[in-house]
């Protein structure tokens, strides 16, 4: 079927979907139209330039924030914090929003975020609101959870990102129209959708009417994404409409998107856009030294202007999936890719401490250990660790789900002096254990291996009780 015929059939099918709004229908059609027109932006490799310090500003060159608390309050009154809360904790074996996984001292991601903003509001007498962008997957659960913060000194607002129908790959029809009435027939189209959804929900105009100017957007699972006054101050003084926090790449981040200068504009380069013959070059830490943390600061007025003008045409990310044996496609966009549409957009090269995502139980082990301390909702790295890099941790499938991970540790080991940990098999850790250097523990198949309380294991490979 030619693209035009496919589209007109899609349009009439979409018109009959009563589960979604007119805005969602037109947003979806818009995305599919762009996808079918094959407008994918091809990067000419030889035009890529490394951004200068004007474009990607080193964090330590930012001006200190004025000492006067009244000035700080003025800055903060212009700010809104928005957490991307659409993800489910499925990878970590949880049902419901990922943000309610307990991170430390019985507190969840959401608890920590609320405590941080409460602390700011109390300290400066300001009113920084918290917005949570949910997906239809996390909306109901989040509303229940947010009730417990009813007495806090923060305005908490929730809104939903769009809900789009999945496309059946074979004939490019809509999965919901094929009689699949469940949640599986739909998808949230990536966090690039934050800009139109903020506007369509009515939240954007409400915030502008309260004199808010900037929104700080971050993933709810990034414990390092806390409000930074120096960054906010810099953007207001320099009238930057958009700022992406980037941080130096380590070997663990070689697939992360990076900022480049291209035809006089700053833009995000993702691995998916890189021609095959240049992928190794893209992954090298020498040429592309930074990557996107997905901590973004964006001017609210600029979002309104660009959404109204339908100008945010971010690169489309086709994400193939399978539902009940049917191959489907979901078209998504990423918020970082919007950088090239904003005026005076910059990157700021921030310290690694601002990027502390918890994507797996191995990350949970890091943040629950003595490598970090918790105070006022802020997770801070223990200065006792000399190595600026975190230990590399690989846990076997037995540790993949949060519940089984927690049950296998009586207490989280001390890992201040750990470099590498590899764990596999049916393993159980006692309390008060210390791990140092390079440690590999592999229980033999069918054998339950218990590490006794108080064990100190340094630079060892352990396969059975006799090696401890």
CSV table of C-alpha atoms in Angstrom, one decimal:
chain,number,residue,atom,x,y,z
A,1,UNK,CA,0.0,0.0,0.0
A,2,UNK,CA,1.3,3.4,-0.9
A,3,UNK,CA,2.1,5.8,1.9
A,4,UNK,CA,-0.9,8.1,1.1
A,5,UNK,CA,-3.4,5.2,1.1
A,6,UNK,CA,-1.9,3.8,4.3
A,7,UNK,CA,-2.2,7.2,6.0
A,8,UNK,CA,-5.8,7.9,5.0
A,9,UNK,CA,-6.8,4.4,6.3
A,10,UNK,CA,-4.9,5.1,9.5
A,11,UNK,CA,-6.6,8.5,9.9
A,12,UNK,CA,-10.0,7.0,9.6
A,13,UNK,CA,-9.1,4.2,12.1
A,14,UNK,CA,-7.6,6.7,14.5
A,15,UNK,CA,-10.7,8.9,14.4
A,16,UNK,CA,-12.8,6.0,15.8
A,17,UNK,CA,-10.5,5.5,18.9
A,18,UNK,CA,-12.6,6.9,21.8
A,19,UNK,CA,-9.9,6.1,24.4
A,20,UNK,CA,-7.7,9.0,23.5
A,21,UNK,CA,-8.1,12.8,23.0
A,22,UNK,CA,-8.1,14.8,19.8
A,23,UNK,CA,-4.6,16.1,20.7
A,24,UNK,CA,-3.3,12.6,21.0
A,25,UNK,CA,-4.9,11.6,17.7
A,26,UNK,CA,-3.3,14.4,15.8
A,27,UNK,CA,0.0,13.9,17.6
A,28,UNK,CA,0.0,10.3,16.6
A,29,UNK,CA,-0.9,11.0,12.9
A,30,UNK,CA,1.7,13.7,12.8
A,31,UNK,CA,4.4,11.2,14.0
A,32,UNK,CA,3.3,8.4,11.6
A,33,UNK,CA,3.2,10.9,8.7
A,34,UNK,CA,6.7,12.0,9.4
A,35,UNK,CA,7.9,8.4,9.7
A,36,UNK,CA,6.3,7.3,6.4
A,37,UNK,CA,7.8,10.3,4.6
A,38,UNK,CA,11.2,8.9,5.5
A,39,UNK,CA,12.4,12.3,6.6
A,40,UNK,CA,15.1,10.7,8.8
A,41,UNK,CA,17.9,13.2,9.1
A,42,UNK,CA,21.1,11.8,7.7
A,43,UNK,CA,24.2,13.0,9.4
A,44,UNK,CA,27.1,13.9,7.2
A,45,UNK,CA,30.0,12.5,9.2
A,46,UNK,CA,32.5,15.0,7.9
A,47,UNK,CA,30.4,18.0,9.0
A,48,UNK,CA,30.4,17.0,12.7
A,49,UNK,CA,32.4,19.3,14.9
A,50,UNK,CA,33.4,19.0,18.5
A,51,UNK,CA,31.5,21.7,20.4
A,52,UNK,CA,33.5,24.5,21.9
A,53,UNK,CA,33.4,25.6,25.6
A,54,UNK,CA,30.9,28.2,24.6
A,55,UNK,CA,28.5,25.5,23.5
A,56,UNK,CA,29.3,22.9,26.1
A,57,UNK,CA,30.1,25.0,29.1
A,58,UNK,CA,32.5,23.5,31.7
A,59,UNK,CA,30.7,23.4,35.1
A,60,UNK,CA,33.5,24.9,37.0
A,61,UNK,CA,33.4,28.1,34.9
A,62,UNK,CA,29.8,28.9,36.0
A,63,UNK,CA,29.5,32.0,38.2
A,64,UNK,CA,28.9,31.4,41.9
A,65,UNK,CA,25.3,32.0,43.0
A,66,UNK,CA,24.7,35.3,44.9
A,67,UNK,CA,25.2,34.8,48.6
A,68,UNK,CA,22.0,36.7,49.5
A,69,UNK,CA,19.1,34.3,50.3
A,70,UNK,CA,16.6,36.8,49.0
A,71,UNK,CA,18.4,36.6,45.5
A,72,UNK,CA,18.4,32.8,45.7
A,73,UNK,CA,14.7,32.8,46.5
A,74,UNK,CA,14.1,35.0,43.4
A,75,UNK,CA,15.9,32.4,41.3
A,76,UNK,CA,14.0,29.5,42.8
A,77,UNK,CA,10.6,31.2,42.3
A,78,UNK,CA,11.2,30.9,38.6
A,79,UNK,CA,11.7,27.1,38.7
A,80,UNK,CA,9.6,24.0,38.3
A,81,UNK,CA,10.9,20.5,38.8
A,82,UNK,CA,9.5,17.8,36.5
A,83,UNK,CA,10.3,14.1,36.9
A,84,UNK,CA,9.7,11.6,34.1
A,85,UNK,CA,7.7,9.0,35.9
A,86,UNK,CA,6.2,6.9,33.1
A,87,UNK,CA,8.4,3.8,33.6
A,88,UNK,CA,7.4,0.6,35.3
A,89,UNK,CA,9.9,-1.3,37.4
A,90,UNK,CA,9.5,-4.4,35.2
A,91,UNK,CA,13.2,-5.0,34.6
A,92,UNK,CA,13.7,-5.1,38.3
A,93,UNK,CA,10.8,-7.4,38.9
A,94,UNK,CA,8.4,-4.8,40.3
A,95,UNK,CA,4.9,-4.1,39.3
A,96,UNK,CA,3.8,-0.4,39.4
A,97,UNK,CA,5.9,2.7,38.9
A,98,UNK,CA,9.6,2.3,39.2
A,99,UNK,CA,9.8,5.5,41.4
A,100,UNK,CA,8.3,3.6,44.3
A,101,UNK,CA,11.2,1.1,44.6
A,102,UNK,CA,12.9,1.6,48.0
A,103,UNK,CA,16.3,3.1,47.5
A,104,UNK,CA,17.7,3.7,50.9
A,105,UNK,CA,16.6,3.7,54.6
A,106,UNK,CA,13.1,2.6,53.4
A,107,UNK,CA,12.7,5.7,51.3
A,108,UNK,CA,11.6,5.4,47.6
A,109,UNK,CA,12.9,7.5,44.6
A,110,UNK,CA,9.7,9.6,45.0
A,111,UNK,CA,10.2,10.1,48.8
A,112,UNK,CA,13.8,11.4,48.1
A,113,UNK,CA,12.6,13.8,45.4
A,114,UNK,CA,9.9,15.2,47.7
A,115,UNK,CA,12.3,15.6,50.6
A,116,UNK,CA,14.8,17.4,48.5
A,117,UNK,CA,12.3,20.0,47.3
A,118,UNK,CA,10.7,20.3,50.7
A,119,UNK,CA,14.2,21.1,52.0
A,120,UNK,CA,14.7,23.8,49.3
A,121,UNK,CA,11.2,25.4,49.9
A,122,UNK,CA,11.7,25.5,53.7
A,123,UNK,CA,15.3,26.8,53.5
A,124,UNK,CA,14.5,29.7,51.1
A,125,UNK,CA,10.8,30.2,51.8
A,126,UNK,CA,10.1,29.6,48.1
A,127,UNK,CA,7.5,27.6,46.2
A,128,UNK,CA,9.2,25.2,43.8
A,129,UNK,CA,6.4,22.9,42.5
A,130,UNK,CA,7.0,19.2,41.5
A,131,UNK,CA,5.4,17.8,38.4
A,132,UNK,CA,5.3,14.1,37.6
A,133,UNK,CA,4.8,13.1,34.0
A,134,UNK,CA,3.1,9.7,34.2
A,135,UNK,CA,2.1,7.3,31.5
A,136,UNK,CA,-1.2,5.4,31.4
A,137,UNK,CA,0.8,2.6,33.0
A,138,UNK,CA,1.8,4.5,36.1
A,139,UNK,CA,-1.0,7.1,36.5
A,140,UNK,CA,-3.4,5.4,38.9
A,141,UNK,CA,-0.7,4.0,41.2
A,142,UNK,CA,1.1,7.4,41.3
A,143,UNK,CA,-2.1,9.3,42.3
A,144,UNK,CA,-2.5,6.9,45.3
A,145,UNK,CA,1.1,7.3,46.3
A,146,UNK,CA,1.1,11.1,46.0
A,147,UNK,CA,-1.7,11.3,48.6
A,148,UNK,CA,0.8,10.6,51.4
A,149,UNK,CA,2.5,14.0,50.6
A,150,UNK,CA,-0.7,16.0,51.1
A,151,UNK,CA,0.7,17.8,54.1
A,152,UNK,CA,4.1,18.7,52.6
A,153,UNK,CA,5.0,22.2,51.6
A,154,UNK,CA,5.1,21.4,47.9
A,155,UNK,CA,2.5,21.7,45.2
A,156,UNK,CA,2.6,18.3,43.4
A,157,UNK,CA,1.0,18.1,40.0
A,158,UNK,CA,0.6,15.0,37.9
A,159,UNK,CA,-0.2,14.8,34.2
A,160,UNK,CA,-0.1,12.0,31.7
A,161,UNK,CA,2.0,11.7,28.6
A,162,UNK,CA,0.3,10.7,25.4
A,163,UNK,CA,-1.2,7.3,24.8
A,164,UNK,CA,-0.7,6.1,21.2
A,165,UNK,CA,-1.9,2.9,19.5
A,166,UNK,CA,0.8,0.3,18.6
A,167,UNK,CA,1.1,-0.3,14.8
A,168,UNK,CA,0.9,-3.8,13.4
A,169,UNK,CA,4.0,-4.2,11.3
A,170,UNK,CA,2.4,-6.5,8.6
A,171,UNK,CA,-0.2,-4.1,7.3
A,172,UNK,CA,0.5,-0.9,9.3
A,173,UNK,CA,-2.9,-1.1,11.0
A,174,UNK,CA,-3.7,-0.1,14.6
A,175,UNK,CA,-3.5,-2.9,17.2
A,176,UNK,CA,-6.5,-1.6,19.2
A,177,UNK,CA,-8.6,-1.7,15.9
A,178,UNK,CA,-7.6,-5.4,15.6
A,179,UNK,CA,-9.8,-6.2,18.6
A,180,UNK,CA,-7.0,-6.0,21.2
A,181,UNK,CA,-8.7,-3.9,23.9
A,182,UNK,CA,-6.1,-4.3,26.6
A,183,UNK,CA,-3.2,-2.0,27.8
A,184,UNK,CA,-0.9,-3.9,25.5
A,185,UNK,CA,-2.4,-2.3,22.5
A,186,UNK,CA,-1.1,1.1,23.5
A,187,UNK,CA,2.2,2.7,24.3
A,188,UNK,CA,3.6,6.0,25.7
A,189,UNK,CA,5.7,7.6,22.9
A,190,UNK,CA,9.0,8.3,24.7
A,191,UNK,CA,10.0,11.3,26.8
A,192,UNK,CA,10.2,13.6,23.8
A,193,UNK,CA,6.5,13.8,24.3
A,194,UNK,CA,7.0,15.8,27.5
A,195,UNK,CA,6.7,19.1,25.7
A,196,UNK,CA,3.3,18.7,23.9
A,197,UNK,CA,1.9,16.8,26.9
A,198,UNK,CA,2.9,19.6,29.3
A,199,UNK,CA,1.1,22.1,27.0
A,200,UNK,CA,-2.0,19.9,26.3
A,201,UNK,CA,-2.5,19.2,30.0
A,202,UNK,CA,-3.0,22.9,30.7
A,203,UNK,CA,-0.1,22.7,33.2
A,204,UNK,CA,2.2,24.9,31.0
A,205,UNK,CA,-0.1,27.9,30.9
A,206,UNK,CA,-0.9,27.5,34.6
A,207,UNK,CA,2.9,27.6,35.4
A,208,UNK,CA,3.5,30.6,33.2
A,209,UNK,CA,0.7,32.5,34.9
A,210,UNK,CA,2.5,31.9,38.2
A,211,UNK,CA,5.6,33.6,36.8
A,212,UNK,CA,7.6,30.3,36.4
A,213,UNK,CA,10.3,30.4,33.7
A,214,UNK,CA,12.3,27.2,33.7
A,215,UNK,CA,11.5,23.6,34.1
A,216,UNK,CA,14.2,21.1,35.2
A,217,UNK,CA,13.4,17.8,33.6
A,218,UNK,CA,15.0,14.5,34.8
A,219,UNK,CA,14.4,10.8,35.0
A,220,UNK,CA,12.9,9.8,38.4
A,221,UNK,CA,15.5,7.1,38.8
A,222,UNK,CA,18.5,9.4,38.5
A,223,UNK,CA,19.4,10.1,42.2
A,224,UNK,CA,22.0,12.6,41.1
A,225,UNK,CA,19.5,14.9,39.4
A,226,UNK,CA,19.0,17.5,42.1
A,227,UNK,CA,18.2,21.2,41.7
A,228,UNK,CA,21.4,23.1,40.9
A,229,UNK,CA,21.3,26.9,41.5
A,230,UNK,CA,24.5,27.6,39.5
A,231,UNK,CA,23.0,26.1,36.4
A,232,UNK,CA,19.6,27.9,36.8
A,233,UNK,CA,21.4,31.2,37.4
A,234,UNK,CA,23.6,30.8,34.3
A,235,UNK,CA,20.6,30.0,32.0
A,236,UNK,CA,18.6,33.0,33.3
A,237,UNK,CA,21.6,35.4,32.9
A,238,UNK,CA,22.5,34.1,29.5
A,239,UNK,CA,18.9,33.7,28.2
A,240,UNK,CA,19.6,30.1,27.2
A,241,UNK,CA,16.3,28.4,26.2
A,242,UNK,CA,17.6,24.9,26.6
A,243,UNK,CA,20.4,23.2,28.5
A,244,UNK,CA,21.4,19.6,28.5
A,245,UNK,CA,23.6,18.3,31.3
A,246,UNK,CA,26.4,16.1,29.9
A,247,UNK,CA,29.2,14.4,31.8
A,248,UNK,CA,32.5,12.7,30.8
A,249,UNK,CA,32.0,9.3,29.2
A,250,UNK,CA,33.5,6.2,30.8
A,251,UNK,CA,33.6,2.8,29.2
A,252,UNK,CA,30.2,2.0,30.8
A,253,UNK,CA,28.6,4.9,28.8
A,254,UNK,CA,29.9,4.3,25.3
A,255,UNK,CA,26.4,4.0,23.8
A,256,UNK,CA,25.0,7.2,25.3
A,257,UNK,CA,24.1,10.1,23.0
A,258,UNK,CA,26.6,12.9,22.7
A,259,UNK,CA,26.5,16.6,21.8
A,260,UNK,CA,28.0,17.8,18.5
A,261,UNK,CA,28.1,21.1,16.6
A,262,UNK,CA,26.5,20.6,13.2
A,263,UNK,CA,25.9,23.2,10.6
A,264,UNK,CA,26.2,25.9,13.2
A,265,UNK,CA,23.8,24.4,15.7
A,266,UNK,CA,24.3,22.2,18.8
A,267,UNK,CA,22.5,18.8,18.5
A,268,UNK,CA,22.3,15.4,20.0
A,269,UNK,CA,23.9,12.5,18.2
A,270,UNK,CA,22.5,9.1,19.1
A,271,UNK,CA,24.2,5.8,18.3
A,272,UNK,CA,21.2,4.9,16.1
A,273,UNK,CA,22.0,7.8,13.8
A,274,UNK,CA,25.6,6.8,13.3
A,275,UNK,CA,26.6,5.2,10.0
A,276,UNK,CA,27.8,1.6,10.6
A,277,UNK,CA,31.4,2.4,9.6
A,278,UNK,CA,31.6,5.1,12.2
A,279,UNK,CA,30.1,3.3,15.2
A,280,UNK,CA,33.5,2.4,16.8
A,281,UNK,CA,34.6,6.0,16.4
A,282,UNK,CA,31.3,7.1,18.1
A,283,UNK,CA,32.0,4.7,21.0
A,284,UNK,CA,35.6,5.9,21.5
A,285,UNK,CA,36.1,8.1,24.6
A,286,UNK,CA,38.8,10.1,22.8
A,287,UNK,CA,36.7,11.7,20.1
A,288,UNK,CA,33.3,11.9,21.8
A,289,UNK,CA,34.2,12.6,25.4
A,290,UNK,CA,30.7,13.4,26.9
A,291,UNK,CA,27.3,11.9,27.0
A,292,UNK,CA,23.7,13.0,27.7
A,293,UNK,CA,22.6,12.5,31.3
A,294,UNK,CA,19.0,13.4,30.4
A,295,UNK,CA,19.0,16.2,33.0
A,296,UNK,CA,17.4,19.0,30.9
A,297,UNK,CA,16.6,22.6,31.7
A,298,UNK,CA,14.1,24.2,29.4
A,299,UNK,CA,12.5,27.7,29.1
A,300,UNK,CA,8.7,27.3,29.5
A,301,UNK,CA,7.9,30.2,27.2
A,302,UNK,CA,10.1,28.6,24.5
A,303,UNK,CA,8.3,25.3,24.9
A,304,UNK,CA,5.0,27.0,24.4
A,305,UNK,CA,6.2,28.8,21.2
A,306,UNK,CA,7.7,25.7,19.7
A,307,UNK,CA,4.7,23.4,20.5
A,308,UNK,CA,2.2,25.9,19.1
A,309,UNK,CA,4.3,26.3,16.0
A,310,UNK,CA,4.6,22.5,15.6
A,311,UNK,CA,8.3,23.0,15.3
A,312,UNK,CA,9.6,20.2,17.6
A,313,UNK,CA,10.3,17.6,14.9
A,314,UNK,CA,12.6,15.3,16.9
A,315,UNK,CA,14.2,12.3,15.3
A,316,UNK,CA,11.8,9.4,15.3
A,317,UNK,CA,13.0,6.3,17.2
A,318,UNK,CA,11.3,3.1,15.8
A,319,UNK,CA,10.9,0.6,18.7
A,320,UNK,CA,9.9,-2.9,17.5
A,321,UNK,CA,8.0,-5.1,20.0
A,322,UNK,CA,5.9,-8.2,20.0
A,323,UNK,CA,2.5,-8.5,21.6
A,324,UNK,CA,0.9,-12.0,21.8
A,325,UNK,CA,3.0,-13.1,18.8
A,326,UNK,CA,2.1,-10.1,16.7
A,327,UNK,CA,5.0,-7.9,15.6
A,328,UNK,CA,4.3,-4.3,16.4
A,329,UNK,CA,6.0,-1.0,16.0
A,330,UNK,CA,6.0,2.0,18.4
A,331,UNK,CA,7.3,5.3,17.2
A,332,UNK,CA,9.0,7.4,19.9
A,333,UNK,CA,11.0,10.6,20.4
A,334,UNK,CA,13.5,11.6,23.0
A,335,UNK,CA,13.5,15.0,24.8
A,336,UNK,CA,17.3,15.5,24.4
A,337,UNK,CA,16.9,15.6,20.6
A,338,UNK,CA,14.8,18.8,20.9
A,339,UNK,CA,17.9,20.8,21.7
A,340,UNK,CA,18.4,21.9,18.1
A,341,UNK,CA,15.1,23.7,17.9
A,342,UNK,CA,15.7,26.1,20.9
A,343,UNK,CA,17.6,29.4,20.8
A,344,UNK,CA,20.9,29.7,22.5
A,345,UNK,CA,20.8,26.1,23.5
A,346,UNK,CA,23.9,24.8,25.4
A,347,UNK,CA,25.3,21.8,27.2
A,348,UNK,CA,26.9,22.0,30.6
A,349,UNK,CA,29.6,19.5,31.3
A,350,UNK,CA,28.6,18.5,34.9
A,351,UNK,CA,30.4,16.4,37.5
A,352,UNK,CA,29.6,12.7,37.3
A,353,UNK,CA,27.8,12.9,40.7
A,354,UNK,CA,24.8,14.4,38.9
A,355,UNK,CA,24.3,11.1,37.0
A,356,UNK,CA,23.4,8.3,39.4
A,357,UNK,CA,20.7,6.3,37.7
A,358,UNK,CA,19.3,3.1,39.2
A,359,UNK,CA,18.6,0.8,36.2
A,360,UNK,CA,19.3,-2.5,37.7
A,361,UNK,CA,19.9,-4.2,41.1
A,362,UNK,CA,23.6,-3.8,40.6
A,363,UNK,CA,23.0,0.0,40.8
A,364,UNK,CA,20.8,-0.5,43.8
A,365,UNK,CA,23.8,-2.3,45.5
A,366,UNK,CA,26.0,0.8,45.0
A,367,UNK,CA,23.5,3.3,46.4
A,368,UNK,CA,22.5,1.2,49.4
A,369,UNK,CA,26.2,0.5,50.3
A,370,UNK,CA,28.6,2.6,52.4
A,371,UNK,CA,29.7,4.2,49.2
A,372,UNK,CA,26.9,6.7,49.7
A,373,UNK,CA,25.3,8.6,52.6
A,374,UNK,CA,21.9,10.1,52.7
A,375,UNK,CA,21.0,13.5,54.1
A,376,UNK,CA,17.9,15.7,53.4
A,377,UNK,CA,17.0,13.4,50.5
A,378,UNK,CA,20.4,13.9,48.9
A,379,UNK,CA,22.5,10.9,48.2
A,380,UNK,CA,26.1,11.9,48.5
A,381,UNK,CA,29.2,9.9,47.7
A,382,UNK,CA,31.4,8.9,50.6
A,383,UNK,CA,34.7,10.9,50.5
A,384,UNK,CA,36.5,7.9,52.0
A,385,UNK,CA,36.6,6.3,48.5
A,386,UNK,CA,39.8,7.4,46.7
A,387,UNK,CA,38.9,6.2,43.2
A,388,UNK,CA,36.6,8.7,41.5
A,389,UNK,CA,34.9,5.8,39.5
A,390,UNK,CA,32.4,3.5,41.0
A,391,UNK,CA,33.1,-0.2,41.3
A,392,UNK,CA,31.9,-2.3,38.4
A,393,UNK,CA,29.3,-4.8,39.6
A,394,UNK,CA,27.8,-7.7,37.7
A,395,UNK,CA,25.1,-9.8,39.5
A,396,UNK,CA,23.8,-13.1,38.1
A,397,UNK,CA,20.1,-13.6,37.2
A,398,UNK,CA,19.3,-14.8,40.8
A,399,UNK,CA,19.8,-11.2,41.8
A,400,UNK,CA,17.9,-9.5,39.0
A,401,UNK,CA,14.6,-8.9,40.8
A,402,UNK,CA,14.6,-6.5,43.7
A,403,UNK,CA,12.9,-8.9,46.1
A,404,UNK,CA,15.3,-11.7,45.5
A,405,UNK,CA,18.2,-9.2,45.6
A,406,UNK,CA,17.2,-8.0,49.0
A,407,UNK,CA,16.6,-11.5,50.4
A,408,UNK,CA,20.1,-12.6,49.4
A,409,UNK,CA,21.9,-9.9,51.5
A,410,UNK,CA,21.5,-9.9,55.3
A,411,UNK,CA,23.1,-6.5,55.0
A,412,UNK,CA,24.8,-4.7,52.1
A,413,UNK,CA,28.5,-5.4,52.1
A,414,UNK,CA,31.1,-2.6,52.6
A,415,UNK,CA,32.5,-1.8,49.1
A,416,UNK,CA,34.5,1.4,49.6
A,417,UNK,CA,37.7,-0.4,48.4
A,418,UNK,CA,36.0,-2.6,45.8
A,419,UNK,CA,37.0,-2.4,42.1
A,420,UNK,CA,35.1,-5.2,40.4
A,421,UNK,CA,32.5,-7.7,41.7
A,422,UNK,CA,31.1,-10.6,39.7
A,423,UNK,CA,28.5,-12.8,41.3
A,424,UNK,CA,26.7,-15.8,39.9
A,425,UNK,CA,24.8,-18.8,41.2
A,426,UNK,CA,22.8,-19.6,44.3
A,427,UNK,CA,24.6,-17.2,46.6
A,428,UNK,CA,23.7,-15.7,50.1
A,429,UNK,CA,25.5,-13.0,51.9
A,430,UNK,CA,25.7,-12.7,55.7
A,431,UNK,CA,25.9,-9.4,57.5
A,432,UNK,CA,28.9,-7.1,58.0
A,433,UNK,CA,30.8,-8.4,54.9
A,434,UNK,CA,33.7,-6.4,53.4
A,435,UNK,CA,34.6,-6.7,49.7
A,436,UNK,CA,37.9,-5.2,48.3
A,437,UNK,CA,39.8,-5.2,45.0
A,438,UNK,CA,38.6,-7.7,42.4
A,439,UNK,CA,36.2,-10.3,43.7
A,440,UNK,CA,34.5,-13.1,41.7
A,441,UNK,CA,32.1,-15.4,43.5
A,442,UNK,CA,30.6,-18.2,41.4
A,443,UNK,CA,28.5,-20.9,43.2
A,444,UNK,CA,28.7,-24.2,41.3
A,445,UNK,CA,25.4,-25.3,39.7
A,446,UNK,CA,23.0,-26.8,42.3
A,447,UNK,CA,25.1,-25.7,45.2
A,448,UNK,CA,23.9,-23.1,47.8
A,449,UNK,CA,26.9,-21.0,48.8
A,450,UNK,CA,26.7,-18.8,51.9
A,451,UNK,CA,29.2,-16.1,52.7
A,452,UNK,CA,29.5,-16.0,56.5
A,453,UNK,CA,28.9,-12.9,58.6
A,454,UNK,CA,31.9,-10.6,59.0
A,455,UNK,CA,33.9,-12.1,56.1
A,456,UNK,CA,36.5,-9.9,54.5
A,457,UNK,CA,37.1,-10.9,50.9
A,458,UNK,CA,39.9,-9.1,49.0
A,459,UNK,CA,41.1,-9.9,45.4
A,460,UNK,CA,39.7,-13.5,45.5
A,461,UNK,CA,37.9,-15.9,43.3
A,462,UNK,CA,35.5,-18.1,45.2
A,463,UNK,CA,33.8,-21.2,43.9
A,464,UNK,CA,33.0,-23.0,47.2
A,465,UNK,CA,33.1,-22.7,51.0
A,466,UNK,CA,36.7,-23.9,51.0
A,467,UNK,CA,37.8,-20.7,49.1
A,468,UNK,CA,36.4,-18.2,51.7
